[in-house]
Short mmCIF file of C-alpha atoms and ligand atoms in Angstrom, two decimals:
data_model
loop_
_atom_site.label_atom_id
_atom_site.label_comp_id
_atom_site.label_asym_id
_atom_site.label_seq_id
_atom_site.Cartn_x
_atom_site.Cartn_y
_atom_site.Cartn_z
CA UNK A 1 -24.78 -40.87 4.28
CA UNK A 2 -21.28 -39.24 5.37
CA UNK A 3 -19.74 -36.68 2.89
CA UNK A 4 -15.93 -36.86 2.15
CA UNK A 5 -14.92 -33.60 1.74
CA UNK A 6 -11.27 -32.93 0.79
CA UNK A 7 -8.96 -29.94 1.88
CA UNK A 8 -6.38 -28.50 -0.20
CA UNK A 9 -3.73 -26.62 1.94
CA UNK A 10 -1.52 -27.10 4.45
CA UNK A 11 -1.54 -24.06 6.88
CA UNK A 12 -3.29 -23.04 10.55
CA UNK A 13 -6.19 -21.17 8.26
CA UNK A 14 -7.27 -25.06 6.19
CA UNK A 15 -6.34 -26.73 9.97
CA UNK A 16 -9.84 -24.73 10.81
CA UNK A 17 -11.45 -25.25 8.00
CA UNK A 18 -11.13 -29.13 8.37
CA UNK A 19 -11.67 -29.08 12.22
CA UNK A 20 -15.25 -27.35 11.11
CA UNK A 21 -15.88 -29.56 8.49
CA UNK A 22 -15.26 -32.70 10.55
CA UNK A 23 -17.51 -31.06 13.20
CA UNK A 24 -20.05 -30.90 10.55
CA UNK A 25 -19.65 -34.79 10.46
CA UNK A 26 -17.74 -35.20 6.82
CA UNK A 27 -15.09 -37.48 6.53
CA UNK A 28 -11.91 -35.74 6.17
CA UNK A 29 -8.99 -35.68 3.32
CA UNK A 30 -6.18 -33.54 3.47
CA UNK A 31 -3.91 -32.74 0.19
CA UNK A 32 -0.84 -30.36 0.86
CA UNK A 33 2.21 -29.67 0.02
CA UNK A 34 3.75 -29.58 3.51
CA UNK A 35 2.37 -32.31 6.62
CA UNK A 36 0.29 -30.47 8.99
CA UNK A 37 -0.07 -32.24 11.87
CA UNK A 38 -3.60 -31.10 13.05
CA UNK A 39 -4.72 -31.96 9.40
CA UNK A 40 -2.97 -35.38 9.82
CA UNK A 41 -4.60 -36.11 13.10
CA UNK A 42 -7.95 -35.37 11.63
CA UNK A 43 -8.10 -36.69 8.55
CA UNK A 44 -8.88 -40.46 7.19
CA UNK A 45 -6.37 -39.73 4.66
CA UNK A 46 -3.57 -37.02 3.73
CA UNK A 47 -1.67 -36.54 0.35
CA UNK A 48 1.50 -34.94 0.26
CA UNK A 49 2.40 -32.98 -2.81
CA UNK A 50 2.22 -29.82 -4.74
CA UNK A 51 -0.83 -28.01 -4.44
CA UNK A 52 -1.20 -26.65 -7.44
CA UNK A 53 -0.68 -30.49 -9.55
CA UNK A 54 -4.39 -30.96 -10.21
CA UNK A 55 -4.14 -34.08 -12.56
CA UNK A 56 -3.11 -35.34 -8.68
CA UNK A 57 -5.82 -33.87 -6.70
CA UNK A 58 -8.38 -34.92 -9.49
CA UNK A 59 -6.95 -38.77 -8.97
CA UNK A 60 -7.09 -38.47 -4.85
CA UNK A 61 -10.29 -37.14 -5.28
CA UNK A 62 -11.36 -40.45 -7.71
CA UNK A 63 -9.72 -42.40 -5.37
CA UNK A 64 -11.03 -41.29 -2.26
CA UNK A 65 -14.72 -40.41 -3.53
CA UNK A 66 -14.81 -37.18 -2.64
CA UNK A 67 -18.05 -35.29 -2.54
CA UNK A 68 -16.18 -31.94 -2.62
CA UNK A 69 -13.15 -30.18 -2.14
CA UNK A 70 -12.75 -26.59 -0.28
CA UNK A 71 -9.55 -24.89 -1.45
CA UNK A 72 -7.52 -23.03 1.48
CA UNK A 73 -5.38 -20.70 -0.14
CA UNK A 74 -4.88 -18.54 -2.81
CA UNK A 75 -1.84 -19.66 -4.61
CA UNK A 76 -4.02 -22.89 -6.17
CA UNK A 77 -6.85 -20.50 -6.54
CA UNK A 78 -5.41 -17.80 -9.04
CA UNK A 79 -4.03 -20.77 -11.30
CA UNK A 80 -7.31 -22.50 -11.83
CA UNK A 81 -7.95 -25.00 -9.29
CA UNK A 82 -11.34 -24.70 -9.19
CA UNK A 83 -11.78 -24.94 -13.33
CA UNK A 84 -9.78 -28.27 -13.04
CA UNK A 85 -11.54 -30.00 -10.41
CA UNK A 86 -14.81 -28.86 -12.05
CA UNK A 87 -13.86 -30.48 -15.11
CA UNK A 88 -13.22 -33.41 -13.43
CA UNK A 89 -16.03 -33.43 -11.75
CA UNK A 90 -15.10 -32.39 -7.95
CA UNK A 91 -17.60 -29.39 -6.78
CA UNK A 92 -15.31 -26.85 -4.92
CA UNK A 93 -16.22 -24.56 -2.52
CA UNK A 94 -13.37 -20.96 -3.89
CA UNK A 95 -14.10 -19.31 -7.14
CA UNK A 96 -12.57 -20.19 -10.71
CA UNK A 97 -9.64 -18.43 -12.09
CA UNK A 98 -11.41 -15.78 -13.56
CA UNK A 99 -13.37 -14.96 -10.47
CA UNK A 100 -10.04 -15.35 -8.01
CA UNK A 101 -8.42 -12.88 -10.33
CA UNK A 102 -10.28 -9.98 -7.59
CA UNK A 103 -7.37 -11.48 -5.93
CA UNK A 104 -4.83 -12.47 -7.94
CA UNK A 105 -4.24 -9.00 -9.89
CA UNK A 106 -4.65 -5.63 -8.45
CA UNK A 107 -5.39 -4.13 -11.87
CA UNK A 108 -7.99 -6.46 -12.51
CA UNK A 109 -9.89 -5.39 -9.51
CA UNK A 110 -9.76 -1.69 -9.41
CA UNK A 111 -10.35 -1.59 -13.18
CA UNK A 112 -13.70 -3.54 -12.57
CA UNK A 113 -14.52 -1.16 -9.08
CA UNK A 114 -13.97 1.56 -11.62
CA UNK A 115 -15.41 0.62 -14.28
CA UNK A 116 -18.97 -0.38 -12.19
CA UNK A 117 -18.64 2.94 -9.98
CA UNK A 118 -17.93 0.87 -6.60
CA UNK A 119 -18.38 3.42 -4.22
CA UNK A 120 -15.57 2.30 -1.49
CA UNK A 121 -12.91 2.12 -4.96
CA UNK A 122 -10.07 4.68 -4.57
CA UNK A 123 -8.04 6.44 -7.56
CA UNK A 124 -5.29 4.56 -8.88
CA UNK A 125 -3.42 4.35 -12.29
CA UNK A 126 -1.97 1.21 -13.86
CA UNK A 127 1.39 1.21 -15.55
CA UNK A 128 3.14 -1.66 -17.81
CA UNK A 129 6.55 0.54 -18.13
CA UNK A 130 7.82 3.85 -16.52
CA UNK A 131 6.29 5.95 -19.13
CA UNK A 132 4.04 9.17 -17.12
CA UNK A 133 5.43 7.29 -13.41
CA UNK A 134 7.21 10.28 -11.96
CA UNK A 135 4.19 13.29 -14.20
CA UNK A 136 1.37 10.77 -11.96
CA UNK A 137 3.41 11.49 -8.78
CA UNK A 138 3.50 15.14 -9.39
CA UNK A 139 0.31 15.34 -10.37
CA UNK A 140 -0.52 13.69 -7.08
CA UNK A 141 1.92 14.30 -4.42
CA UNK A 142 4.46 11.47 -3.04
CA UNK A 143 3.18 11.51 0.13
CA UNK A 144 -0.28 10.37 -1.24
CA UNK A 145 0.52 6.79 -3.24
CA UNK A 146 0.88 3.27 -2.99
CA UNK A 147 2.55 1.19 -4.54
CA UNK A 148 1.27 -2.48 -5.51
CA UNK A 149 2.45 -4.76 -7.30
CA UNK A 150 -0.27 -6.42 -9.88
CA UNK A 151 0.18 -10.24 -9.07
CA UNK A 152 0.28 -12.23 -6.03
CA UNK A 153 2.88 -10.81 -3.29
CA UNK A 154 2.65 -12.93 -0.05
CA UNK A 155 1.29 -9.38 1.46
CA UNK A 156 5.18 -8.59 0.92
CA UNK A 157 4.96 -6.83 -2.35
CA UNK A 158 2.83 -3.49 -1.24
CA UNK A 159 4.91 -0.49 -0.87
CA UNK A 160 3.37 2.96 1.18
CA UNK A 161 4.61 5.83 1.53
CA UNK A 162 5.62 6.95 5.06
CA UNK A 163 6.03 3.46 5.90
CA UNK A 164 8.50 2.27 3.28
CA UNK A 165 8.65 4.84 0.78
CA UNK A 166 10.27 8.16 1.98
CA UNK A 167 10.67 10.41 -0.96
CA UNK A 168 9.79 10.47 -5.00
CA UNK A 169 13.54 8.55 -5.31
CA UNK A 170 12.27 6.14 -3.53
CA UNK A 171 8.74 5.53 -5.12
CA UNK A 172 10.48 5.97 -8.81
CA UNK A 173 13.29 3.62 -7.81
CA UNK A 174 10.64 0.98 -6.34
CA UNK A 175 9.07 1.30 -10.10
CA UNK A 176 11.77 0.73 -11.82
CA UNK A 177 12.92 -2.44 -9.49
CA UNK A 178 9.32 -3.66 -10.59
CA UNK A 179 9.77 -3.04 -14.23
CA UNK A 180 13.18 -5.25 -14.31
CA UNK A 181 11.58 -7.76 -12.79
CA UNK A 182 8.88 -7.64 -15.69
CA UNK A 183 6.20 -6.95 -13.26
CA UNK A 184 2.80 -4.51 -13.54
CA UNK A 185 1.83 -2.00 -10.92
CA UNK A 186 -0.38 0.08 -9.46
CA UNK A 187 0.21 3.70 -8.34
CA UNK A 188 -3.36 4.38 -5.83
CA UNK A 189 -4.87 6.54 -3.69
CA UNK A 190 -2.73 6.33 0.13
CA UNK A 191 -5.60 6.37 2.87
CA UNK A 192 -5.33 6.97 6.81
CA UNK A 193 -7.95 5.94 9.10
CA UNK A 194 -8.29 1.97 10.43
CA UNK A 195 -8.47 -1.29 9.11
CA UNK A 196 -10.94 -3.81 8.92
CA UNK A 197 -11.90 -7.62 7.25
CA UNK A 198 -15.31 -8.44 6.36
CA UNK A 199 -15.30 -12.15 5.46
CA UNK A 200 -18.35 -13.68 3.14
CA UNK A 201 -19.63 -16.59 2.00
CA UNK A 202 -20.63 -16.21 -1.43
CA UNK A 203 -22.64 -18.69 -3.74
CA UNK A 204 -22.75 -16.61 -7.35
CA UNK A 205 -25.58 -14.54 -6.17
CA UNK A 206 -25.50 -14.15 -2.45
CA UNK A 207 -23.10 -12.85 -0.20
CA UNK A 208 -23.30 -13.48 3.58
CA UNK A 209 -21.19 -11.52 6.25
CA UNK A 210 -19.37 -13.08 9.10
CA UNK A 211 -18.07 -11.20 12.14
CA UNK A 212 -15.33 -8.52 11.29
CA UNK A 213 -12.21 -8.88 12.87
CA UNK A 214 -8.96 -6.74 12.11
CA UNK A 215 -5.65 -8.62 11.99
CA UNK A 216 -2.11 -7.67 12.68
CA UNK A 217 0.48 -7.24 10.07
CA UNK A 218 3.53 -5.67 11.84
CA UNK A 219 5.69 -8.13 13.73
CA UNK A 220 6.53 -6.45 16.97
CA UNK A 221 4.17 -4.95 19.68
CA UNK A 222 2.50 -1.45 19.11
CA UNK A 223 2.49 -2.04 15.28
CA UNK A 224 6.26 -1.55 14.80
CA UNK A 225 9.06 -3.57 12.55
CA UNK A 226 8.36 -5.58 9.33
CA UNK A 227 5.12 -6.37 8.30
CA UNK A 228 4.33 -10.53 8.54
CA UNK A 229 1.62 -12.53 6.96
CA UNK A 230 -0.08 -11.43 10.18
CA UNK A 231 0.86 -12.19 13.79
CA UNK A 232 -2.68 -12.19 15.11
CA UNK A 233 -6.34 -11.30 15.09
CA UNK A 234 -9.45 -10.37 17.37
CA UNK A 235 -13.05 -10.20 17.33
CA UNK A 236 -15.89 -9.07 19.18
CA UNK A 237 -19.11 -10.64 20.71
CA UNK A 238 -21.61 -8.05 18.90
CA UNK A 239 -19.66 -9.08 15.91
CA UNK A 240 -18.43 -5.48 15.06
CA UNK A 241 -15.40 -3.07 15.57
CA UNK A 242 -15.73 -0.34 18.76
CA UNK A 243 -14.78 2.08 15.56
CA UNK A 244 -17.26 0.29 13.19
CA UNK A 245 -20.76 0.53 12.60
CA UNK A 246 -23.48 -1.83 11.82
CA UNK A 247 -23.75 0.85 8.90
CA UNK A 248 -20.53 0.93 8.24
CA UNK A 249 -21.14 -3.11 7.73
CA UNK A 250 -23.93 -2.23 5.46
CA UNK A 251 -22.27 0.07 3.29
CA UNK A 252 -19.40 -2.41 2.74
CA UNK A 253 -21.43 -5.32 2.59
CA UNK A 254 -23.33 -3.49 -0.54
CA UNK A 255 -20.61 -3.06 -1.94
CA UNK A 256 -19.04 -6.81 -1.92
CA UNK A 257 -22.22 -7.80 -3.18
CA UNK A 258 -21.98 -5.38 -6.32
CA UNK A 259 -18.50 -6.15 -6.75
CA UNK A 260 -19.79 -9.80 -7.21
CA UNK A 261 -22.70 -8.91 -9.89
CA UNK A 262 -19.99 -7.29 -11.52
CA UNK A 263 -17.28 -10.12 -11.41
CA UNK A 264 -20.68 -12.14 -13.49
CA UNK A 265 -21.29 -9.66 -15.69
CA UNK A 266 -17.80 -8.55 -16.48
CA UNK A 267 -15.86 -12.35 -17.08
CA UNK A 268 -19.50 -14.26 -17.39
CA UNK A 269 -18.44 -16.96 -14.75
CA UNK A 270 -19.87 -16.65 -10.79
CA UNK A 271 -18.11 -16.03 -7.66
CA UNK A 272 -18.43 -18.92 -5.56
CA UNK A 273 -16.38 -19.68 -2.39
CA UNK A 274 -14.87 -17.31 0.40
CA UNK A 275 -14.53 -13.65 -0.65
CA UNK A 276 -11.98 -11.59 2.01
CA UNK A 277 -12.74 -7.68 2.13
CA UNK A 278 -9.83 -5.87 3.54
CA UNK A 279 -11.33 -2.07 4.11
CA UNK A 280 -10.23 0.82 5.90
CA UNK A 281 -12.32 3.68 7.55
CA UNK A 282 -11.36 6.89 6.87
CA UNK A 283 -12.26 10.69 6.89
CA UNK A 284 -13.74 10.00 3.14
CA UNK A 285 -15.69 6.75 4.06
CA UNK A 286 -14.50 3.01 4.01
CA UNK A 287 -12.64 2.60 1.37
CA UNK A 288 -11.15 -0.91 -0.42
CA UNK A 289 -8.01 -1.69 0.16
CA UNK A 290 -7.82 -5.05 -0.97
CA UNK A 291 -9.78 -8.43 -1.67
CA UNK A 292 -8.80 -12.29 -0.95
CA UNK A 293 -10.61 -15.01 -2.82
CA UNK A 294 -10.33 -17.28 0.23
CA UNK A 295 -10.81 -16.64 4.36
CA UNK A 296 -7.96 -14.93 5.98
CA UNK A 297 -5.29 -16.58 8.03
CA UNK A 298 -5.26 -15.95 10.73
CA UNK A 299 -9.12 -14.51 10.16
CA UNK A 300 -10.53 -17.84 9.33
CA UNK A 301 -9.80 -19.13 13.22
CA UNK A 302 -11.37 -15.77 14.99
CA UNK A 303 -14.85 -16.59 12.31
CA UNK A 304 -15.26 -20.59 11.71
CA UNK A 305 -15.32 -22.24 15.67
CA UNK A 306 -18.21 -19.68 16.40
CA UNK A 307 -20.05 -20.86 13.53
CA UNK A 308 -23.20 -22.51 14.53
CA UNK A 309 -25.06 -23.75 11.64
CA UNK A 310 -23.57 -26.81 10.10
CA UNK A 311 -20.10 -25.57 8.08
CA UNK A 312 -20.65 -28.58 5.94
CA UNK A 313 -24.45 -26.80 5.09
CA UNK A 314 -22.87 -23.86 4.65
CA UNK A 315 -20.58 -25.14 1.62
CA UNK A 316 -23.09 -27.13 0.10
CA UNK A 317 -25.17 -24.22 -0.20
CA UNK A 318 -22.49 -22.03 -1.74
CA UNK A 319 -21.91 -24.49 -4.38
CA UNK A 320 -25.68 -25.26 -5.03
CA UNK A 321 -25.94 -21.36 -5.13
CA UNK A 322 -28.90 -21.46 -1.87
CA UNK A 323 -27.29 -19.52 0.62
CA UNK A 324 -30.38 -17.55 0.72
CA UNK A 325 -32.54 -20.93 1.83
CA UNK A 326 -29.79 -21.22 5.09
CA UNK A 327 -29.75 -19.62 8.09
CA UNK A 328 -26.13 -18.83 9.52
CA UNK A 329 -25.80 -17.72 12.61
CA UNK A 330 -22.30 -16.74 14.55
CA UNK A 331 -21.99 -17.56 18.69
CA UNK A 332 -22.24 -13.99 20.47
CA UNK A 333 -18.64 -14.61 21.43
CA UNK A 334 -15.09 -12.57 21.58
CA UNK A 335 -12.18 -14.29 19.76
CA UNK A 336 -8.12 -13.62 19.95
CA UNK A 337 -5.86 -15.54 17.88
CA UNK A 338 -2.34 -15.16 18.80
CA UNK A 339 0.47 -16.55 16.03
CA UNK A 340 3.33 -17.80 17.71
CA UNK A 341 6.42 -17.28 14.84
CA UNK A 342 9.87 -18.27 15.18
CA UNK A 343 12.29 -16.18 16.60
CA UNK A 344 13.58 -13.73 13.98
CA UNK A 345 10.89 -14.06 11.84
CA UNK A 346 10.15 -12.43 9.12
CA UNK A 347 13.60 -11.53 8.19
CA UNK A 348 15.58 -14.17 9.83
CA UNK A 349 13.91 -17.15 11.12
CA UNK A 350 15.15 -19.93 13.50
CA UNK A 351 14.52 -23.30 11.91
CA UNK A 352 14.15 -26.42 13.26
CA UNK A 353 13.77 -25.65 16.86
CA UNK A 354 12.16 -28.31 18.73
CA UNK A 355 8.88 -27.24 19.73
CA UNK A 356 7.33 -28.25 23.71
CA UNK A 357 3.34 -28.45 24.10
CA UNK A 358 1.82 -28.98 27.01
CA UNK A 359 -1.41 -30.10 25.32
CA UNK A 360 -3.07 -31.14 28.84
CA UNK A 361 -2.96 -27.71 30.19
CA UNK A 362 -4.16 -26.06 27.00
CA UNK A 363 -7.31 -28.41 27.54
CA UNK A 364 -8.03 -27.36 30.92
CA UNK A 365 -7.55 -23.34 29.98
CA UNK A 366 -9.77 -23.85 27.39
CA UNK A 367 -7.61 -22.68 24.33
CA UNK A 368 -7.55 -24.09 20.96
CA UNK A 369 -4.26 -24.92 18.56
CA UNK A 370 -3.87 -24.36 14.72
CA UNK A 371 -1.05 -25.59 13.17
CA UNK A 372 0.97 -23.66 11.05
CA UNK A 373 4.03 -24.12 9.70
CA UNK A 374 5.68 -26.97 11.90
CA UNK A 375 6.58 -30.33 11.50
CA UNK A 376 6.21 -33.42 12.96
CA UNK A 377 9.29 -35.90 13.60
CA UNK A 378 9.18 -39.26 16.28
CA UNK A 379 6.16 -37.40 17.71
CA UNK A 380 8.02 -34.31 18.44
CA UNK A 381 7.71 -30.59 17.04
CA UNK A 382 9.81 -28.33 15.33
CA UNK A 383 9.52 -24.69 13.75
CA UNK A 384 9.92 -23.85 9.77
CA UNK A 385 11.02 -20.39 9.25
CA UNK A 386 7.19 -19.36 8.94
CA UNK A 387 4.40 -18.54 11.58
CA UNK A 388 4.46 -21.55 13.97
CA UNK A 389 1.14 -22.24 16.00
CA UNK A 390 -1.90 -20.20 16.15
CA UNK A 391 -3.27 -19.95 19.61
CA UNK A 392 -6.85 -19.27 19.71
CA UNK A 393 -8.93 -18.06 23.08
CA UNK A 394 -13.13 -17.59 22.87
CA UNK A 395 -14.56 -15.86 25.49
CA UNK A 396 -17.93 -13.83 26.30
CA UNK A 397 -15.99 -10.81 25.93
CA UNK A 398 -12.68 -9.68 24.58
CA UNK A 399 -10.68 -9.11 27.50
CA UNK A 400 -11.10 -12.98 28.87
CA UNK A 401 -10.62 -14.20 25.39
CA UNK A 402 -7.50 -12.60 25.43
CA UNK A 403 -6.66 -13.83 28.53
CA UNK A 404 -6.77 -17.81 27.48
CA UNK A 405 -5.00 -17.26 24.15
CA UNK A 406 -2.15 -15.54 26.11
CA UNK A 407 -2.34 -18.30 29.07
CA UNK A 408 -2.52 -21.01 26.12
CA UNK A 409 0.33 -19.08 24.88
CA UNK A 410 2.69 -19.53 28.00
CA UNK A 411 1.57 -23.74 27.44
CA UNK A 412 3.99 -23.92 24.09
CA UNK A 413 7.40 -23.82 25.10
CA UNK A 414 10.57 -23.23 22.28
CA UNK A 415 12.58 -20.64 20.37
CA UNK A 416 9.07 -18.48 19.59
CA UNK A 417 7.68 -15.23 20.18
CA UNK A 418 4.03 -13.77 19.89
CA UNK A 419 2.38 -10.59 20.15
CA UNK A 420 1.37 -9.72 24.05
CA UNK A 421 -0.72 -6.71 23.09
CA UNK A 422 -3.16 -8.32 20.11
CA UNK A 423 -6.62 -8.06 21.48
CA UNK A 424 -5.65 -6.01 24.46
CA UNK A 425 -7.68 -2.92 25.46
CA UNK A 426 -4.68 -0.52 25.46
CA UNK A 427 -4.05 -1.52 21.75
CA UNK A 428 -8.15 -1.41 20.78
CA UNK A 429 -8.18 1.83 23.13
CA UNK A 430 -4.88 3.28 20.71
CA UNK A 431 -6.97 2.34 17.31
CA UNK A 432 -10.30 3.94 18.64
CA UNK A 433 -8.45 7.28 19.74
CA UNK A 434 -7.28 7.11 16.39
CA UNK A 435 -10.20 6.86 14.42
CA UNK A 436 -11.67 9.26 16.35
CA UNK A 437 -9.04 11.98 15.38
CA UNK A 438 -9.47 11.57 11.91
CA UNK A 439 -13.18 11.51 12.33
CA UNK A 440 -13.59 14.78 14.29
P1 AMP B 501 -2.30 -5.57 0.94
O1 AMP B 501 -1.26 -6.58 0.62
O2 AMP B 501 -2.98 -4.96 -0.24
O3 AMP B 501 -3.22 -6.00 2.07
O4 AMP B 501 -1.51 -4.38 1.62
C1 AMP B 501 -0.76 -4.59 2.79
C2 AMP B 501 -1.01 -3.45 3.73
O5 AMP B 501 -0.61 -2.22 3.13
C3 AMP B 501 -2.48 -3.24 4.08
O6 AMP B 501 -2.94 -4.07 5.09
C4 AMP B 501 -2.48 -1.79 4.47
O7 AMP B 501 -2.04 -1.65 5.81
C5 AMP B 501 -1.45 -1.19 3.54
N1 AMP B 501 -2.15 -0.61 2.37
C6 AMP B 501 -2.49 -1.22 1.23
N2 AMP B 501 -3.14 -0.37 0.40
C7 AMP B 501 -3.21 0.81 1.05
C8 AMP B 501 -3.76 2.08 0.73
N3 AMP B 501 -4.36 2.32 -0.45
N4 AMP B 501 -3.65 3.06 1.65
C9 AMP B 501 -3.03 2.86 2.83
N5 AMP B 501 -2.49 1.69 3.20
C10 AMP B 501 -2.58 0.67 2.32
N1 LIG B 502 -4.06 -12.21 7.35
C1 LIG B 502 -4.14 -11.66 6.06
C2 LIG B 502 -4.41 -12.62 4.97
O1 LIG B 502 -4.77 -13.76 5.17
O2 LIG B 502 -4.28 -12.20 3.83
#
């Protein structure tokens, strides 16, 4: 019997998710808020409208008879989604609004790492107003904090010092901006080493690593100008970092893993879905930066096409809660996703601009396409003022990867740029001489 399965989202991260559950041999639904073409093409049926109207989604779903729905992003997921379709009777593969909270407030989730002695948890202090603000960063030093914002930010919201912040004016004066806009914040811990994502699969109970990769938040080569929602990603065929350990895996693995007994014990419901561990290595150990209650984007196109077991397996098992009975297994395979964003993105995006693929020559390089945020109008393509196209190249090792996302790169012609150096071995050569100075 063929499963529908439904996504919800309309970006290059759910354009991966529903290639791998067609792959899997489901029929495929698409609900978004904006057309994605690669979505459209592979889907029996797409719904256009907000993402977040569930009486909708729930009447699609009816509609459509949908076995179960896999939610893409985290807007949806931090306003109850999952709770909703559950109700109505749709199993979802993300985890209900009390578990998505690990994403959806800051406080929230060092308060429970605190509170259940998480060993990669960092110090941090909450604050609701600007009483003790400017006694914490004495007591601490400027030059040591962060600060986050408690709610969703579109990775725009997070504030360190050095990179954004330049003196105690500017921290205090960050604060206060927060306050008038009736917002909560964090002050934490500022850490220095290198950054890494450990995606899982999680089923209340089990939590499964995938390969790491580490993304790319600045826009412009050799990690300079604004940060983005992330211009690009790599990963390696042993599945690790050159400046990460199979222990260093472990540890943070462990961790995830407690972090999800806790999320039970603390709010009583189970983590189920795709749980995002953003970490950093340091001096001190790998410590948590942040969680996702969904797969990264662009980190969802570097893990899901080298999945080998059967993606639509691997969902039913996380929301029958038998991950343990499946064995998933990753191809032994380098990945390099390359985002191709509109010129003048982040800050000032050109819209609009027709878009040229060669789609032939893409196919004979061997590269693969995720939409992003495009459109489609008389069968041509134009940009939005987000990230474009992601471009992705698998390889036996990194440096040909690398080489067919940059040649499928040069096939998609318009008003675009990318990042040349993202999975290049000057840049991985930069981040291990790094780690290694901290670590001597
Ligand atoms: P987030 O939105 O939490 O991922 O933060 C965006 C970026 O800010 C991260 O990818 C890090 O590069 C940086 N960042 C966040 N928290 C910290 C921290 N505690 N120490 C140093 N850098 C951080
Ligand atoms: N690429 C970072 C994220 O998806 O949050």
């Amino acid at each position: 019997m063929v499963i529908n399965c439904i996504i919800i989202g309309h970006g290059a991260r759910e354009h991966v998710i529903g290639e791998a559950l067609v792959k899997g041999g489901a029929n495929l639904y698409s609900f978004m808020s904006f057309k994605n073409a690669g979505l459209e093409d592979l889907s029996k049926k797409i719904k256009i409208h907000s993402e977040t109207d569930f009486k909708e989604i729930i009447d699609f779903c009816n509609e459509n008879k949908i076995d179960f729905a896999v939610i893409g992003p985290e807007a949806p997921l931090v306003v109850g989604i999952v709770n909703a379709l559950e109700k109505g009777g749709i199993p979802c593969v993300g985890p209900k609004i009390e578990a998505a909270q690990l994403e959806g407030s800051k406080i929230f989730t060092r308060g429970l790492l605190k509170k259940y002695k998480i060993k990669s948890n960092i110090w941090s202090k909450e604050f609701n107003s600007m009483d003790g603000v400017t006694d914490f960063i004495d007591e601490k030093g400027a030059d040591n904090l962060v600060v986050k914002p408690d709610g969703l930010t579109g990775g725009k919201g997070v504030k360190v010092y050095g990179d954004h912040l330049f003196s105690k004016r500017d921290i205090i004066d960050y604060c206060q901006e927060l306050i008038d806009q009736k917002n909560l914040f964090i002050l934490e811990e500022k850490c220095e080493g290198e950054e890494f994502t450990l995606q899982t699969f999680v089923d209340g109970n089990n939590v499964i690593g995938t390969p790491l990769v580490q993304d790319h938040k600045r826009a412009y080569e050799g990690d300079s100008g604004p940060n983005t929602g992330g211009m690009g990603s790599y990963s390696i065929e042993n599945h690790l970092m050159p400046f990460i350990t199979q222990e260093d895996v472990d540890d943070v693995l462990k961790d995830m893993k407690n972090v999800v007994a806790a999320v039970k014990t603390e709010t009583g419901v189970e983590y189920k879905g795709f749980l995002y561990g953003q970490f950093m290595k340091t001096a001190k150990g790998n410590k948590l930066i942040e969680f996702n209650a969904r797969m990264g984007d662009p980190e969802a196109m570097n893990v899901l096409p080298l999945l080998k077991t059967n993606f639509l397996d691997v969902c039913q098992a996380i929301i029958n809660g038998t991950l343990d009975k499946l064995t998933i297994e990753f191809d032994k395979k380098a990945t390099v996703c390359k985002y191709l964003a509109p010129e003048g993105y982040p800050v000032s995006p050109k819209r609009d601009e027709l878009v040229k693929i060669n789609m032939d020559k893409i196919n004979k390089i061997g590269a693969s396409l995720y939409y992003a945020s495009i459109y489609r109008e008389n069968r041509n393509i134009y940009t939005t003022t987000s990230r474009a196209i992601g471009v992705l190249g698998i390889a036996d090792n990194l440096e040909t990867a690398e080489k067919i996302a940059e040649k499928g790169v040069g096939c998609v012609e318009g008003k675009l740029f990318h990042r040349k150096d993202v999975g290049t071995r000057e840049l991985l050569q930069k981040r291990i001489d790094h780690m290694d100075s901290l670590l001597k």
